[in-house]
Structure formats: structure tokens, C-alpha cells
Amino acid sequence: MRMVLRNLGRHYRKSLLSAAIGILTVILLVIYAGNIDSTRSQLALLPEAMEIRGTVSNLNGSQDFSLSIPEEKIEGIAACPETEDQVFTVQMMTGFGKFTLEEWKENLNYFAAGINDIAGVPGLKSEEIRYGKQWNESLFSGRESVCVLDERVMEKKKLKIGDEVLITIYYYQYGKGNIGIGRTVPIIEGKAYKIAGVMDMKEYSGNIVQPDMLFPFENIREIFHETGVDFAADSASFKVKDPFRLNECKRQMEELGFLPVARDADFRYDGNALTMTDEDFIHAAENLRETLTFLTGMLPFVIVIILFVGYLCSYLLIQSRRTEYATMRSVGMGWGRCFFVLLSENAVISALACIAVSLPVLLTGAVSGGVLLFSDAVFFLSFLLGGAVALWSFHRLSVMEVLGRGDT
């Protein structure tokens, strides 16, 4: 190593030139590897940045609310392992107290919704609901006989959180695929509900009348079962758990009987089609994958170029050291030791080039440690191998001829 360091000092100009070439090569490699790492990260984070949601609609896709979605389809969506964050709603008309079908005109004064998540009420924010001490937002995913009332309704009826009220619930049942032909069906008369919270919605953005009352979705579904009325949801949507398994999710939805939207189909209230917000995600994922394929496909060519640069750099720099090599051989140094000394010089210069680039880049956090390690390893090994190939040419030199000619 003393000989290596001494030689580097004696040929400092050549050493600096070689180091400069190495530094430039490492910088280019870091940029190249950084682009690969950035593309992979963007692809991995794409599902968080661009989620895919599926929404049940009628066959011509003109409506995704006030539908008649069969219960088996709701259960299928809820049980599908490829979906999460499912949002189901059922719309109703309600009134306080107990009254019969003949009295509904005078008493059905409030719009209501059964929801399993507040996302089922467009525009409603979590902070706009004030719950009682023992309740929170999770009540909508349960089955308790509780409700959340609009603040104006509470003031009008002089109610407060924790009060128990009798509520009669009616449901508009659409005919089988007919346009608006159905019947008003009472599902429960005078059921006791405890007021679990009060809401003060500021910016409702739904397509139907703003609800005055909210109930747990499963609680309403149980009432349908108890009274023998066929249950159907009003709207349904979900998030695709893994957008990269979008095709598997679509396949399972097809098995549930959902159809693709047909724009020229007749208008119906049946919720039997599915729309997916997947176009932007697919386009972005394809672009990122194409970029990643191109960059990784270029890696063999990049390595070949670095090998060539390492070979050319070493070859040009050592050609003037033939006499030095012949002198080392003439004093008894074997071929292997001479090769090791000259290759070690290349190794030290390559290592210094890696350190000169990696240290400031690592301190600034411009790229990850993995990117630096990859870049340094590719450069160091490729440059060293190229240098070794160039040094191998000395093996064929005749020591006596070189010394006799006085090569420099």
C-alpha cells in the first residue's frame, strides 16, 4: 500500500484526471439510479395518491342514487376481499310517534337515511356531528337503535341528546325496473330510538333532499327483515383495496351480477351496473411502468459503457508507465504483484471518487442510501473490471524489449 500511495503521489496529475472522470461517472450513475428509485416509489405510492372507487349505478349510468340495489349485491360487496371502505345508504321518510298508513300524509315530515358511514351523506363532516358521551362515529357501523337528528329538528321538538323518541319509518319501494312506479311501504310504526347525537350540516352536496335523521344502516336492514319487507339499498360504493389487483376486483363484481354501463340502455331504477374511477390510475400506472421498464432495461448498456470508460481511462493512463512496470519486474516483482499494485491504484482512485460524490449527497439527503450504494457498487466494480482488462495487456510485454528501447 505504501508503494500504491507513493505512485499516486508521483503521478498526481494522472490520478486527479482519473478521479475527475470517476466523479463525473458516479454523478451520472446517481442521477440514473435516482430516477429508477423515484419511479418505483411513485408506482408504489400511486394507490394512495389515486384511489379507485367503484359506484353502483343504473344500467345507463345516469344515476347512482335513489336506486333499488338488491340485498344480495350489498352483501357481496361487503364480503368481497378486494374491497374496503364500503359506503351503503338507504333513504326513508319518517315521522315522530306512531301512526298508520292512512295517517302518513300528516305525519311523514322528515327525510332520513340509513348509513354505515358518514361518507354516505355528501357534504357532511365529522366535526359537524356532536355525539353523546357513550357514542361516536362508529355507531353507524353497528346495529343499535340510535339516531342522529338535525339541530333544527331537535330545537323544534325540544329534544336533547340521550332522549328516547318513537319514530315511524316508511320506505318508497320501486317497481321491478319501472320508472318511478312503486309504493310507499311502512317498515316500522313507532319504534323507540335513542338520540345519540345532533348534526349541523353546513354544505350538503347530495342530489336528493338533505336528511333530517340518520340511522345505522344495519339497524334499518334488520327492521326490514323483521317486518318481512324486501330490503334494497339506495346507493352503494367502495374503494378497491389494491388497485394493482383491479382486474381481480372487477371479476368478482361480475360474478355478483354487476354489468358494465351501457349508455344507450333505457332509464331504470335497478342498481345493477358498476362504474369504476380507474381511467386516471391505469394511465398513470402504465406511464410509470413504461418508464421503469425503459430505465431498468438500460442498465446492461450503462454497465457496458462504464466498463469501456474504465478500460479506456486505465489504458490511456498506464501506457506511459511501461518502463516503470518493466523496472518493477526486473527487480524481482512477480507479474501478479505488479498487477495488484497497479490495480490497487485504480481501486483507491475509484473509492475516492465514490466518497467525493456520496458524502455530500448523503448529507443533503438528495437520494436514499440504497441508491448511493447501488451507484457506488456499479461504478466501482465496473470501473475496476475495465481497469483490470486494460492492465492485463502488460502481461504480454517483454521486459528486456521495454528496457532496451527505453520506452516512456
mmCIF file of C-alpha atoms in Angstrom:
data_model
loop_
_atom_site.group_PDB
_atom_site.id
_atom_site.type_symbol
_atom_site.label_atom_id
_atom_site.label_comp_id
_atom_site.label_asym_id
_atom_site.label_seq_id
_atom_site.Cartn_x
_atom_site.Cartn_y
_atom_site.Cartn_z
ATOM 1 C CA MET A 1 0.000 0.000 0.000
ATOM 2 C CA ARG A 2 2.971 2.321 0.607
ATOM 3 C CA MET A 3 4.017 1.751 -2.987
ATOM 4 C CA VAL A 4 0.452 2.424 -4.190
ATOM 5 C CA LEU A 5 0.212 5.713 -2.318
ATOM 6 C CA ARG A 6 3.698 6.742 -3.446
ATOM 7 C CA ASN A 7 2.841 6.062 -7.077
ATOM 8 C CA LEU A 8 -0.405 8.056 -6.780
ATOM 9 C CA GLY A 9 1.615 10.988 -5.429
ATOM 10 C CA ARG A 10 4.233 10.765 -8.157
ATOM 11 C CA HIS A 11 1.584 10.693 -10.870
ATOM 12 C CA TYR A 12 -0.783 13.102 -9.173
ATOM 13 C CA ARG A 13 -1.894 14.781 -12.380
ATOM 14 C CA LYS A 14 -2.954 11.485 -13.910
ATOM 15 C CA SER A 15 -4.523 10.472 -10.592
ATOM 16 C CA LEU A 16 -6.568 13.696 -10.449
ATOM 17 C CA LEU A 17 -7.673 13.276 -14.059
ATOM 18 C CA SER A 18 -8.751 9.704 -13.391
ATOM 19 C CA ALA A 19 -10.561 10.784 -10.202
ATOM 20 C CA ALA A 20 -12.365 13.573 -12.092
ATOM 21 C CA ILE A 21 -13.570 11.088 -14.701
ATOM 22 C CA GLY A 22 -14.691 8.774 -11.885
ATOM 23 C CA ILE A 23 -16.564 11.569 -10.067
ATOM 24 C CA LEU A 24 -18.414 12.552 -13.230
ATOM 25 C CA THR A 25 -19.328 8.911 -13.873
ATOM 26 C CA VAL A 26 -20.612 8.428 -10.317
ATOM 27 C CA ILE A 27 -22.732 11.597 -10.555
ATOM 28 C CA LEU A 28 -24.345 10.334 -13.754
ATOM 29 C CA LEU A 29 -24.954 6.947 -12.127
ATOM 30 C CA VAL A 30 -26.546 8.547 -9.056
ATOM 31 C CA ILE A 31 -28.907 10.529 -11.308
ATOM 32 C CA TYR A 32 -29.752 7.376 -13.282
ATOM 33 C CA ALA A 33 -30.303 5.206 -10.178
ATOM 34 C CA GLY A 34 -32.227 8.039 -8.520
ATOM 35 C CA ASN A 35 -34.658 8.131 -11.433
ATOM 36 C CA ILE A 36 -35.230 4.386 -11.118
ATOM 37 C CA ASP A 37 -35.799 4.670 -7.375
ATOM 38 C CA SER A 38 -38.108 7.679 -7.794
ATOM 39 C CA THR A 39 -40.180 5.882 -10.438
ATOM 40 C CA ARG A 40 -40.511 2.790 -8.241
ATOM 41 C CA SER A 41 -41.557 4.932 -5.273
ATOM 42 C CA GLN A 42 -44.158 6.772 -7.349
ATOM 43 C CA LEU A 43 -45.542 3.454 -8.582
ATOM 44 C CA ALA A 44 -45.708 2.050 -5.042
ATOM 45 C CA LEU A 45 -47.405 5.203 -3.686
ATOM 46 C CA LEU A 46 -49.802 5.543 -6.616
ATOM 47 C CA PRO A 47 -52.697 3.716 -4.839
ATOM 48 C CA GLU A 48 -52.543 6.279 -2.014
ATOM 49 C CA ALA A 49 -52.367 9.244 -4.368
ATOM 50 C CA MET A 50 -55.036 7.991 -6.788
ATOM 51 C CA GLU A 51 -57.533 5.646 -5.175
ATOM 52 C CA ILE A 52 -60.050 3.730 -7.259
ATOM 53 C CA ARG A 53 -63.679 3.749 -6.184
ATOM 54 C CA GLY A 54 -66.477 1.652 -7.549
ATOM 55 C CA THR A 55 -70.020 3.033 -7.526
ATOM 56 C CA VAL A 56 -73.233 1.153 -8.205
ATOM 57 C CA SER A 57 -75.430 2.854 -10.816
ATOM 58 C CA ASN A 58 -78.357 2.075 -13.044
ATOM 59 C CA LEU A 59 -77.642 0.377 -16.363
ATOM 60 C CA ASN A 60 -77.241 3.532 -18.448
ATOM 61 C CA GLY A 61 -75.042 5.142 -15.771
ATOM 62 C CA SER A 62 -77.214 8.232 -15.409
ATOM 63 C CA GLN A 63 -77.927 7.779 -11.693
ATOM 64 C CA ASP A 64 -76.060 6.421 -8.685
ATOM 65 C CA PHE A 65 -78.596 7.445 -6.016
ATOM 66 C CA SER A 66 -82.257 6.636 -5.312
ATOM 67 C CA LEU A 67 -81.681 3.167 -6.751
ATOM 68 C CA SER A 68 -83.024 -0.231 -5.898
ATOM 69 C CA ILE A 69 -79.926 -2.332 -5.158
ATOM 70 C CA PRO A 70 -80.745 -5.943 -4.175
ATOM 71 C CA GLU A 71 -79.607 -7.073 -0.764
ATOM 72 C CA GLU A 72 -77.515 -9.938 -2.158
ATOM 73 C CA LYS A 73 -75.424 -7.456 -4.123
ATOM 74 C CA ILE A 74 -74.845 -5.368 -0.990
ATOM 75 C CA GLU A 75 -73.759 -8.472 0.916
ATOM 76 C CA GLY A 76 -71.474 -9.478 -1.957
ATOM 77 C CA ILE A 77 -69.712 -6.111 -1.971
ATOM 78 C CA ALA A 78 -69.307 -6.192 1.813
ATOM 79 C CA ALA A 79 -67.837 -9.716 1.719
ATOM 80 C CA CYS A 80 -65.535 -9.157 -1.264
ATOM 81 C CA PRO A 81 -61.869 -9.339 -0.126
ATOM 82 C CA GLU A 82 -60.849 -6.905 -2.880
ATOM 83 C CA THR A 83 -62.931 -4.025 -1.495
ATOM 84 C CA GLU A 84 -62.749 -1.773 1.562
ATOM 85 C CA ASP A 85 -64.335 1.436 2.885
ATOM 86 C CA GLN A 86 -67.738 0.335 1.629
ATOM 87 C CA VAL A 87 -70.458 3.001 1.887
ATOM 88 C CA PHE A 88 -74.118 1.925 1.811
ATOM 89 C CA THR A 89 -77.239 4.047 2.224
ATOM 90 C CA VAL A 90 -80.982 3.556 2.308
ATOM 91 C CA GLN A 91 -83.368 6.522 2.043
ATOM 92 C CA MET A 92 -86.600 6.784 4.038
ATOM 93 C CA MET A 93 -89.374 9.080 5.193
ATOM 94 C CA THR A 94 -90.002 9.359 8.934
ATOM 95 C CA GLY A 95 -92.247 10.957 11.473
ATOM 96 C CA PHE A 96 -92.391 11.206 15.261
ATOM 97 C CA GLY A 97 -94.832 8.990 17.117
ATOM 98 C CA LYS A 98 -96.849 6.005 15.961
ATOM 99 C CA PHE A 99 -99.289 6.313 13.080
ATOM 100 C CA THR A 100 -100.883 4.155 10.408
ATOM 101 C CA LEU A 101 -100.580 4.141 6.626
ATOM 102 C CA GLU A 102 -103.768 6.230 6.337
ATOM 103 C CA GLU A 103 -102.228 8.951 8.508
ATOM 104 C CA TRP A 104 -98.893 9.207 6.709
ATOM 105 C CA LYS A 105 -99.644 12.451 4.840
ATOM 106 C CA GLU A 106 -99.985 14.439 8.060
ATOM 107 C CA ASN A 107 -97.112 12.775 9.906
ATOM 108 C CA LEU A 108 -94.324 11.874 7.440
ATOM 109 C CA ASN A 109 -92.482 15.169 7.675
ATOM 110 C CA TYR A 110 -88.799 14.236 7.728
ATOM 111 C CA PHE A 111 -86.312 12.745 5.301
ATOM 112 C CA ALA A 112 -83.965 10.157 6.762
ATOM 113 C CA ALA A 113 -81.088 7.931 5.718
ATOM 114 C CA GLY A 114 -79.679 4.692 6.997
ATOM 115 C CA ILE A 115 -75.897 4.837 6.565
ATOM 116 C CA ASN A 116 -72.911 2.741 7.560
ATOM 117 C CA ASP A 117 -70.508 5.674 7.193
ATOM 118 C CA ILE A 118 -70.985 9.443 7.218
ATOM 119 C CA ALA A 119 -69.458 9.473 3.711
ATOM 120 C CA GLY A 120 -72.936 8.313 2.659
ATOM 121 C CA VAL A 121 -74.167 11.874 3.271
ATOM 122 C CA PRO A 122 -72.357 14.133 0.756
ATOM 123 C CA GLY A 123 -71.020 17.266 2.409
ATOM 124 C CA LEU A 124 -71.375 16.028 5.994
ATOM 125 C CA LYS A 125 -68.170 16.455 8.025
ATOM 126 C CA SER A 126 -67.214 14.626 11.205
ATOM 127 C CA GLU A 127 -66.902 17.859 13.149
ATOM 128 C CA GLU A 128 -70.497 18.778 12.274
ATOM 129 C CA ILE A 129 -71.839 15.970 14.478
ATOM 130 C CA ARG A 130 -71.841 16.232 18.266
ATOM 131 C CA TYR A 131 -72.253 12.851 19.983
ATOM 132 C CA GLY A 132 -73.310 11.871 23.456
ATOM 133 C CA LYS A 133 -70.646 10.641 25.893
ATOM 134 C CA GLN A 134 -71.040 6.931 25.138
ATOM 135 C CA TRP A 135 -71.293 7.277 21.353
ATOM 136 C CA ASN A 136 -69.057 8.201 18.462
ATOM 137 C CA GLU A 137 -68.981 7.855 14.684
ATOM 138 C CA SER A 138 -68.701 4.070 14.938
ATOM 139 C CA LEU A 139 -72.411 3.848 15.853
ATOM 140 C CA PHE A 140 -73.271 3.928 12.127
ATOM 141 C CA SER A 141 -71.433 0.655 11.558
ATOM 142 C CA GLY A 142 -73.359 -1.021 14.379
ATOM 143 C CA ARG A 143 -76.925 -2.250 14.902
ATOM 144 C CA GLU A 144 -78.086 -0.177 17.892
ATOM 145 C CA SER A 145 -81.476 1.545 17.856
ATOM 146 C CA VAL A 146 -79.961 5.012 17.945
ATOM 147 C CA CYS A 147 -80.227 8.033 15.689
ATOM 148 C CA VAL A 148 -78.616 11.388 14.950
ATOM 149 C CA LEU A 149 -81.038 14.288 14.415
ATOM 150 C CA ASP A 150 -80.648 17.617 12.707
ATOM 151 C CA GLU A 151 -80.142 20.509 15.122
ATOM 152 C CA ARG A 152 -83.234 22.347 13.816
ATOM 153 C CA VAL A 153 -85.399 19.270 14.382
ATOM 154 C CA MET A 154 -84.050 18.974 17.927
ATOM 155 C CA GLU A 155 -84.904 22.608 18.661
ATOM 156 C CA LYS A 156 -88.368 22.328 17.111
ATOM 157 C CA LYS A 157 -89.246 19.207 19.133
ATOM 158 C CA LYS A 158 -87.388 20.429 22.246
ATOM 159 C CA LEU A 159 -85.242 17.311 22.362
ATOM 160 C CA LYS A 160 -81.724 16.713 23.668
ATOM 161 C CA ILE A 161 -79.052 14.050 23.297
ATOM 162 C CA GLY A 162 -79.928 10.956 25.285
ATOM 163 C CA ASP A 163 -83.706 11.329 24.907
ATOM 164 C CA GLU A 164 -85.700 8.381 23.637
ATOM 165 C CA VAL A 165 -88.247 9.049 20.899
ATOM 166 C CA LEU A 166 -90.805 6.988 18.958
ATOM 167 C CA ILE A 167 -90.209 7.127 15.208
ATOM 168 C CA THR A 168 -92.305 5.639 12.408
ATOM 169 C CA ILE A 169 -90.347 4.807 9.256
ATOM 170 C CA TYR A 170 -91.702 4.470 5.698
ATOM 171 C CA TYR A 171 -89.817 3.374 2.628
ATOM 172 C CA TYR A 172 -90.586 4.030 -1.053
ATOM 173 C CA GLN A 173 -90.325 0.727 -2.872
ATOM 174 C CA TYR A 174 -89.742 0.994 -6.608
ATOM 175 C CA GLY A 175 -91.369 -1.416 -9.019
ATOM 176 C CA LYS A 176 -89.276 -4.011 -10.795
ATOM 177 C CA GLY A 177 -87.313 -1.877 -13.202
ATOM 178 C CA ASN A 178 -90.199 0.522 -13.803
ATOM 179 C CA ILE A 179 -89.726 4.263 -13.980
ATOM 180 C CA GLY A 180 -90.932 5.763 -10.720
ATOM 181 C CA ILE A 181 -93.759 3.268 -10.322
ATOM 182 C CA GLY A 182 -93.779 1.915 -6.814
ATOM 183 C CA ARG A 183 -95.475 2.164 -3.464
ATOM 184 C CA THR A 184 -94.925 3.682 -0.055
ATOM 185 C CA VAL A 185 -94.290 0.884 2.427
ATOM 186 C CA PRO A 186 -94.318 1.225 6.228
ATOM 187 C CA ILE A 187 -91.483 -0.799 7.724
ATOM 188 C CA ILE A 188 -91.928 0.105 11.381
ATOM 189 C CA GLU A 189 -94.555 2.028 13.348
ATOM 190 C CA GLY A 190 -93.448 3.816 16.487
ATOM 191 C CA LYS A 191 -90.069 2.192 17.172
ATOM 192 C CA ALA A 192 -88.118 3.577 20.144
ATOM 193 C CA TYR A 193 -84.827 5.243 19.216
ATOM 194 C CA LYS A 194 -82.331 6.928 21.498
ATOM 195 C CA ILE A 195 -80.865 10.219 20.270
ATOM 196 C CA ALA A 196 -77.090 9.611 20.135
ATOM 197 C CA GLY A 197 -76.050 12.870 18.516
ATOM 198 C CA VAL A 198 -77.012 16.097 16.823
ATOM 199 C CA MET A 199 -75.768 17.318 13.436
ATOM 200 C CA ASP A 200 -75.469 20.791 11.983
ATOM 201 C CA MET A 201 -74.616 20.297 8.326
ATOM 202 C CA LYS A 202 -73.477 23.469 6.579
ATOM 203 C CA GLU A 203 -72.845 22.394 2.974
ATOM 204 C CA TYR A 204 -74.948 19.452 1.842
ATOM 205 C CA SER A 205 -73.975 18.422 -1.703
ATOM 206 C CA GLY A 206 -76.249 15.462 -2.362
ATOM 207 C CA ASN A 207 -78.640 15.009 -5.270
ATOM 208 C CA ILE A 208 -81.686 14.322 -3.118
ATOM 209 C CA VAL A 209 -83.293 16.093 -0.179
ATOM 210 C CA GLN A 210 -80.993 16.659 2.785
ATOM 211 C CA PRO A 211 -81.716 14.089 5.542
ATOM 212 C CA ASP A 212 -83.049 15.285 8.890
ATOM 213 C CA MET A 213 -82.313 11.977 10.623
ATOM 214 C CA LEU A 214 -79.507 9.414 10.353
ATOM 215 C CA PHE A 215 -79.739 5.767 11.449
ATOM 216 C CA PRO A 216 -77.283 2.853 11.453
ATOM 217 C CA PHE A 217 -77.613 1.044 8.118
ATOM 218 C CA GLU A 218 -77.675 -2.439 9.678
ATOM 219 C CA ASN A 219 -80.348 -1.419 12.166
ATOM 220 C CA ILE A 220 -82.660 -0.370 9.332
ATOM 221 C CA ARG A 221 -81.888 -3.561 7.415
ATOM 222 C CA GLU A 222 -82.863 -5.641 10.451
ATOM 223 C CA ILE A 223 -86.198 -3.814 10.632
ATOM 224 C CA PHE A 224 -86.870 -4.728 7.006
ATOM 225 C CA HIS A 225 -86.198 -8.388 7.837
ATOM 226 C CA GLU A 226 -88.356 -8.311 10.959
ATOM 227 C CA THR A 227 -91.329 -6.832 9.115
ATOM 228 C CA GLY A 228 -90.965 -9.051 6.045
ATOM 229 C CA VAL A 229 -90.290 -6.228 3.587
ATOM 230 C CA ASP A 230 -87.769 -6.932 0.822
ATOM 231 C CA PHE A 231 -84.681 -4.860 1.532
ATOM 232 C CA ALA A 232 -82.950 -2.814 -1.148
ATOM 233 C CA ALA A 233 -80.228 -0.197 -0.682
ATOM 234 C CA ASP A 234 -80.439 3.263 -2.168
ATOM 235 C CA SER A 235 -76.744 3.650 -3.041
ATOM 236 C CA ALA A 236 -73.510 1.709 -2.696
ATOM 237 C CA SER A 237 -69.854 2.458 -3.310
ATOM 238 C CA PHE A 238 -66.497 1.054 -2.260
ATOM 239 C CA LYS A 239 -62.754 1.537 -2.551
ATOM 240 C CA VAL A 240 -60.605 -1.008 -4.368
ATOM 241 C CA LYS A 241 -58.260 -2.313 -1.674
ATOM 242 C CA ASP A 242 -55.308 -2.916 -4.009
ATOM 243 C CA PRO A 243 -55.594 -1.010 -7.304
ATOM 244 C CA PHE A 244 -52.939 -3.294 -8.777
ATOM 245 C CA ARG A 245 -55.495 -6.113 -8.372
ATOM 246 C CA LEU A 246 -58.169 -4.137 -10.192
ATOM 247 C CA ASN A 247 -58.865 -6.929 -12.685
ATOM 248 C CA GLU A 248 -59.479 -9.430 -9.860
ATOM 249 C CA CYS A 249 -61.884 -6.963 -8.222
ATOM 250 C CA LYS A 250 -63.784 -6.447 -11.483
ATOM 251 C CA ARG A 251 -64.005 -10.205 -11.984
ATOM 252 C CA GLN A 252 -65.588 -10.681 -8.559
ATOM 253 C CA MET A 253 -68.035 -7.846 -9.210
ATOM 254 C CA GLU A 254 -69.056 -9.560 -12.462
ATOM 255 C CA GLU A 255 -69.653 -12.769 -10.501
ATOM 256 C CA LEU A 256 -72.023 -10.783 -8.250
ATOM 257 C CA GLY A 257 -74.043 -9.869 -11.332
ATOM 258 C CA PHE A 258 -72.915 -6.296 -11.895
ATOM 259 C CA LEU A 259 -72.911 -5.203 -15.534
ATOM 260 C CA PRO A 260 -70.829 -2.594 -17.348
ATOM 261 C CA VAL A 261 -72.595 0.688 -18.040
ATOM 262 C CA ALA A 262 -74.477 0.768 -21.351
ATOM 263 C CA ARG A 263 -75.136 4.411 -22.245
ATOM 264 C CA ASP A 264 -77.873 3.587 -24.727
ATOM 265 C CA ALA A 265 -79.892 1.500 -22.240
ATOM 266 C CA ASP A 266 -83.332 2.619 -21.022
ATOM 267 C CA PHE A 267 -83.557 4.520 -17.767
ATOM 268 C CA ARG A 268 -84.352 2.277 -14.793
ATOM 269 C CA TYR A 269 -84.013 2.424 -11.051
ATOM 270 C CA ASP A 270 -82.378 -1.000 -10.770
ATOM 271 C CA GLY A 271 -78.864 -0.712 -9.320
ATOM 272 C CA ASN A 272 -77.237 -3.414 -11.411
ATOM 273 C CA ALA A 273 -74.296 -1.669 -13.107
ATOM 274 C CA LEU A 274 -70.907 -0.602 -11.818
ATOM 275 C CA THR A 275 -68.758 2.398 -12.669
ATOM 276 C CA MET A 276 -65.077 2.495 -11.673
ATOM 277 C CA THR A 277 -62.892 5.603 -11.401
ATOM 278 C CA ASP A 278 -59.906 3.730 -12.789
ATOM 279 C CA GLU A 279 -59.031 5.567 -16.005
ATOM 280 C CA ASP A 280 -56.554 8.048 -14.491
ATOM 281 C CA PHE A 281 -54.937 5.372 -12.315
ATOM 282 C CA ILE A 282 -54.469 2.971 -15.226
ATOM 283 C CA HIS A 283 -52.993 5.729 -17.404
ATOM 284 C CA ALA A 284 -50.570 6.853 -14.670
ATOM 285 C CA ALA A 285 -49.561 3.287 -13.779
ATOM 286 C CA GLU A 286 -48.894 2.416 -17.426
ATOM 287 C CA ASN A 287 -46.706 5.505 -17.878
ATOM 288 C CA LEU A 288 -44.705 4.761 -14.736
ATOM 289 C CA ARG A 289 -44.274 1.102 -15.667
ATOM 290 C CA GLU A 290 -43.109 2.022 -19.174
ATOM 291 C CA THR A 291 -40.592 4.476 -17.703
ATOM 292 C CA LEU A 292 -39.366 1.897 -15.182
ATOM 293 C CA THR A 293 -39.037 -0.773 -17.869
ATOM 294 C CA PHE A 294 -37.034 1.601 -20.061
ATOM 295 C CA LEU A 295 -34.710 2.651 -17.228
ATOM 296 C CA THR A 296 -34.062 -0.876 -15.940
ATOM 297 C CA GLY A 297 -33.659 -2.121 -19.498
ATOM 298 C CA MET A 298 -30.865 0.416 -19.976
ATOM 299 C CA LEU A 299 -28.867 -0.951 -17.013
ATOM 300 C CA PRO A 300 -26.828 -3.513 -19.043
ATOM 301 C CA PHE A 301 -25.872 -0.777 -21.547
ATOM 302 C CA VAL A 302 -24.913 1.562 -18.703
ATOM 303 C CA ILE A 303 -22.654 -1.102 -17.194
ATOM 304 C CA VAL A 304 -21.037 -1.790 -20.589
ATOM 305 C CA ILE A 305 -20.381 1.947 -21.050
ATOM 306 C CA ILE A 306 -18.780 2.204 -17.585
ATOM 307 C CA LEU A 307 -16.655 -0.873 -18.316
ATOM 308 C CA PHE A 308 -15.475 0.745 -21.537
ATOM 309 C CA VAL A 309 -14.757 4.075 -19.815
ATOM 310 C CA GLY A 310 -12.844 2.266 -17.063
ATOM 311 C CA TYR A 311 -10.865 0.313 -19.637
ATOM 312 C CA LEU A 312 -10.131 3.343 -21.821
ATOM 313 C CA CYS A 313 -9.204 5.544 -18.866
ATOM 314 C CA SER A 314 -6.831 2.933 -17.429
ATOM 315 C CA TYR A 315 -5.370 2.058 -20.819
ATOM 316 C CA LEU A 316 -4.522 5.666 -21.703
ATOM 317 C CA LEU A 317 -3.074 6.403 -18.260
ATOM 318 C CA ILE A 318 -0.852 3.320 -17.945
ATOM 319 C CA GLN A 319 0.612 3.301 -21.425
ATOM 320 C CA SER A 320 3.246 5.817 -20.294
ATOM 321 C CA ARG A 321 4.187 3.582 -17.364
ATOM 322 C CA ARG A 322 5.607 0.668 -19.353
ATOM 323 C CA THR A 323 9.167 1.429 -18.186
ATOM 324 C CA GLU A 324 8.002 1.620 -14.572
ATOM 325 C CA TYR A 325 6.318 -1.772 -14.961
ATOM 326 C CA ALA A 326 9.415 -3.277 -16.613
ATOM 327 C CA THR A 327 11.622 -1.875 -13.831
ATOM 328 C CA MET A 328 9.408 -3.466 -11.143
ATOM 329 C CA ARG A 329 9.617 -6.787 -12.960
ATOM 330 C CA SER A 330 13.393 -6.520 -13.390
ATOM 331 C CA VAL A 331 13.972 -6.100 -9.645
ATOM 332 C CA GLY A 332 12.144 -9.329 -8.947
ATOM 333 C CA MET A 333 8.487 -8.363 -8.531
ATOM 334 C CA GLY A 334 6.244 -11.026 -9.978
ATOM 335 C CA TRP A 335 3.543 -10.353 -12.575
ATOM 336 C CA GLY A 336 0.779 -10.877 -10.051
ATOM 337 C CA ARG A 337 2.235 -8.390 -7.562
ATOM 338 C CA CYS A 338 2.788 -5.743 -10.270
ATOM 339 C CA PHE A 339 -0.781 -6.253 -11.466
ATOM 340 C CA PHE A 340 -2.068 -5.933 -7.910
ATOM 341 C CA VAL A 341 -0.129 -2.690 -7.270
ATOM 342 C CA LEU A 342 -1.383 -1.005 -10.445
ATOM 343 C CA LEU A 343 -4.954 -2.279 -9.950
ATOM 344 C CA SER A 344 -4.887 -1.073 -6.331
ATOM 345 C CA GLU A 345 -4.096 2.420 -7.602
ATOM 346 C CA ASN A 346 -7.252 2.244 -9.723
ATOM 347 C CA ALA A 347 -9.200 0.932 -6.734
ATOM 348 C CA VAL A 348 -8.065 3.787 -4.475
ATOM 349 C CA ILE A 349 -8.923 6.408 -7.120
ATOM 350 C CA SER A 350 -12.348 4.778 -7.706
ATOM 351 C CA ALA A 351 -13.055 4.666 -3.968
ATOM 352 C CA LEU A 352 -12.091 8.336 -3.569
ATOM 353 C CA ALA A 353 -14.410 9.240 -6.476
ATOM 354 C CA CYS A 354 -17.276 7.382 -4.763
ATOM 355 C CA ILE A 355 -16.611 9.118 -1.450
ATOM 356 C CA ALA A 356 -16.309 12.562 -3.078
ATOM 357 C CA VAL A 357 -19.806 12.199 -4.549
ATOM 358 C CA SER A 358 -21.586 10.078 -1.939
ATOM 359 C CA LEU A 359 -20.653 12.021 1.190
ATOM 360 C CA PRO A 360 -22.235 15.384 0.249
ATOM 361 C CA VAL A 361 -25.200 13.681 -1.440
ATOM 362 C CA LEU A 362 -25.841 11.540 1.651
ATOM 363 C CA LEU A 363 -25.562 14.529 3.989
ATOM 364 C CA THR A 364 -28.015 16.579 1.941
ATOM 365 C CA GLY A 365 -30.440 13.637 1.664
ATOM 366 C CA ALA A 366 -30.853 14.159 -2.065
ATOM 367 C CA VAL A 367 -31.232 10.414 -2.650
ATOM 368 C CA SER A 368 -31.566 7.354 -0.450
ATOM 369 C CA GLY A 369 -28.679 5.321 0.888
ATOM 370 C CA GLY A 370 -29.754 2.396 -1.270
ATOM 371 C CA VAL A 371 -29.407 4.489 -4.423
ATOM 372 C CA LEU A 372 -25.911 5.625 -3.404
ATOM 373 C CA LEU A 373 -24.849 2.083 -2.531
ATOM 374 C CA PHE A 374 -26.120 0.799 -5.877
ATOM 375 C CA SER A 375 -24.413 3.597 -7.819
ATOM 376 C CA ASP A 376 -21.112 3.225 -5.991
ATOM 377 C CA ALA A 377 -21.108 -0.561 -6.332
ATOM 378 C CA VAL A 378 -21.888 -0.478 -10.077
ATOM 379 C CA PHE A 379 -19.243 2.187 -10.705
ATOM 380 C CA PHE A 380 -16.542 0.656 -8.502
ATOM 381 C CA LEU A 381 -16.876 -2.896 -9.820
ATOM 382 C CA SER A 382 -17.348 -1.886 -13.463
ATOM 383 C CA PHE A 383 -14.518 0.670 -13.417
ATOM 384 C CA LEU A 384 -12.214 -1.773 -11.653
ATOM 385 C CA LEU A 385 -13.025 -4.557 -14.089
ATOM 386 C CA GLY A 386 -12.384 -2.226 -17.044
ATOM 387 C CA GLY A 387 -9.053 -1.261 -15.494
ATOM 388 C CA ALA A 388 -8.150 -4.900 -14.923
ATOM 389 C CA VAL A 389 -8.763 -5.677 -18.605
ATOM 390 C CA ALA A 390 -6.503 -2.766 -19.597
ATOM 391 C CA LEU A 391 -3.752 -3.854 -17.173
ATOM 392 C CA TRP A 392 -3.897 -7.404 -18.474
ATOM 393 C CA SER A 393 -2.201 -6.179 -21.651
ATOM 394 C CA PHE A 394 1.021 -5.718 -19.626
ATOM 395 C CA HIS A 395 1.195 -9.484 -19.228
ATOM 396 C CA ARG A 396 2.370 -9.759 -22.844
ATOM 397 C CA LEU A 397 5.110 -7.113 -22.528
ATOM 398 C CA SER A 398 8.734 -8.193 -22.861
ATOM 399 C CA VAL A 399 10.686 -6.612 -20.002
ATOM 400 C CA MET A 400 14.010 -6.714 -21.928
ATOM 401 C CA GLU A 401 12.492 -5.049 -25.018
ATOM 402 C CA VAL A 402 10.933 -2.268 -22.990
ATOM 403 C CA LEU A 403 14.140 -1.562 -21.072
ATOM 404 C CA GLY A 404 16.234 -1.874 -24.217
ATOM 405 C CA ARG A 405 14.109 0.635 -26.150
ATOM 406 C CA GLY A 406 13.861 2.964 -23.165
ATOM 407 C CA ASP A 407 10.039 3.287 -23.513
ATOM 408 C CA THR A 408 8.496 6.063 -21.526
#
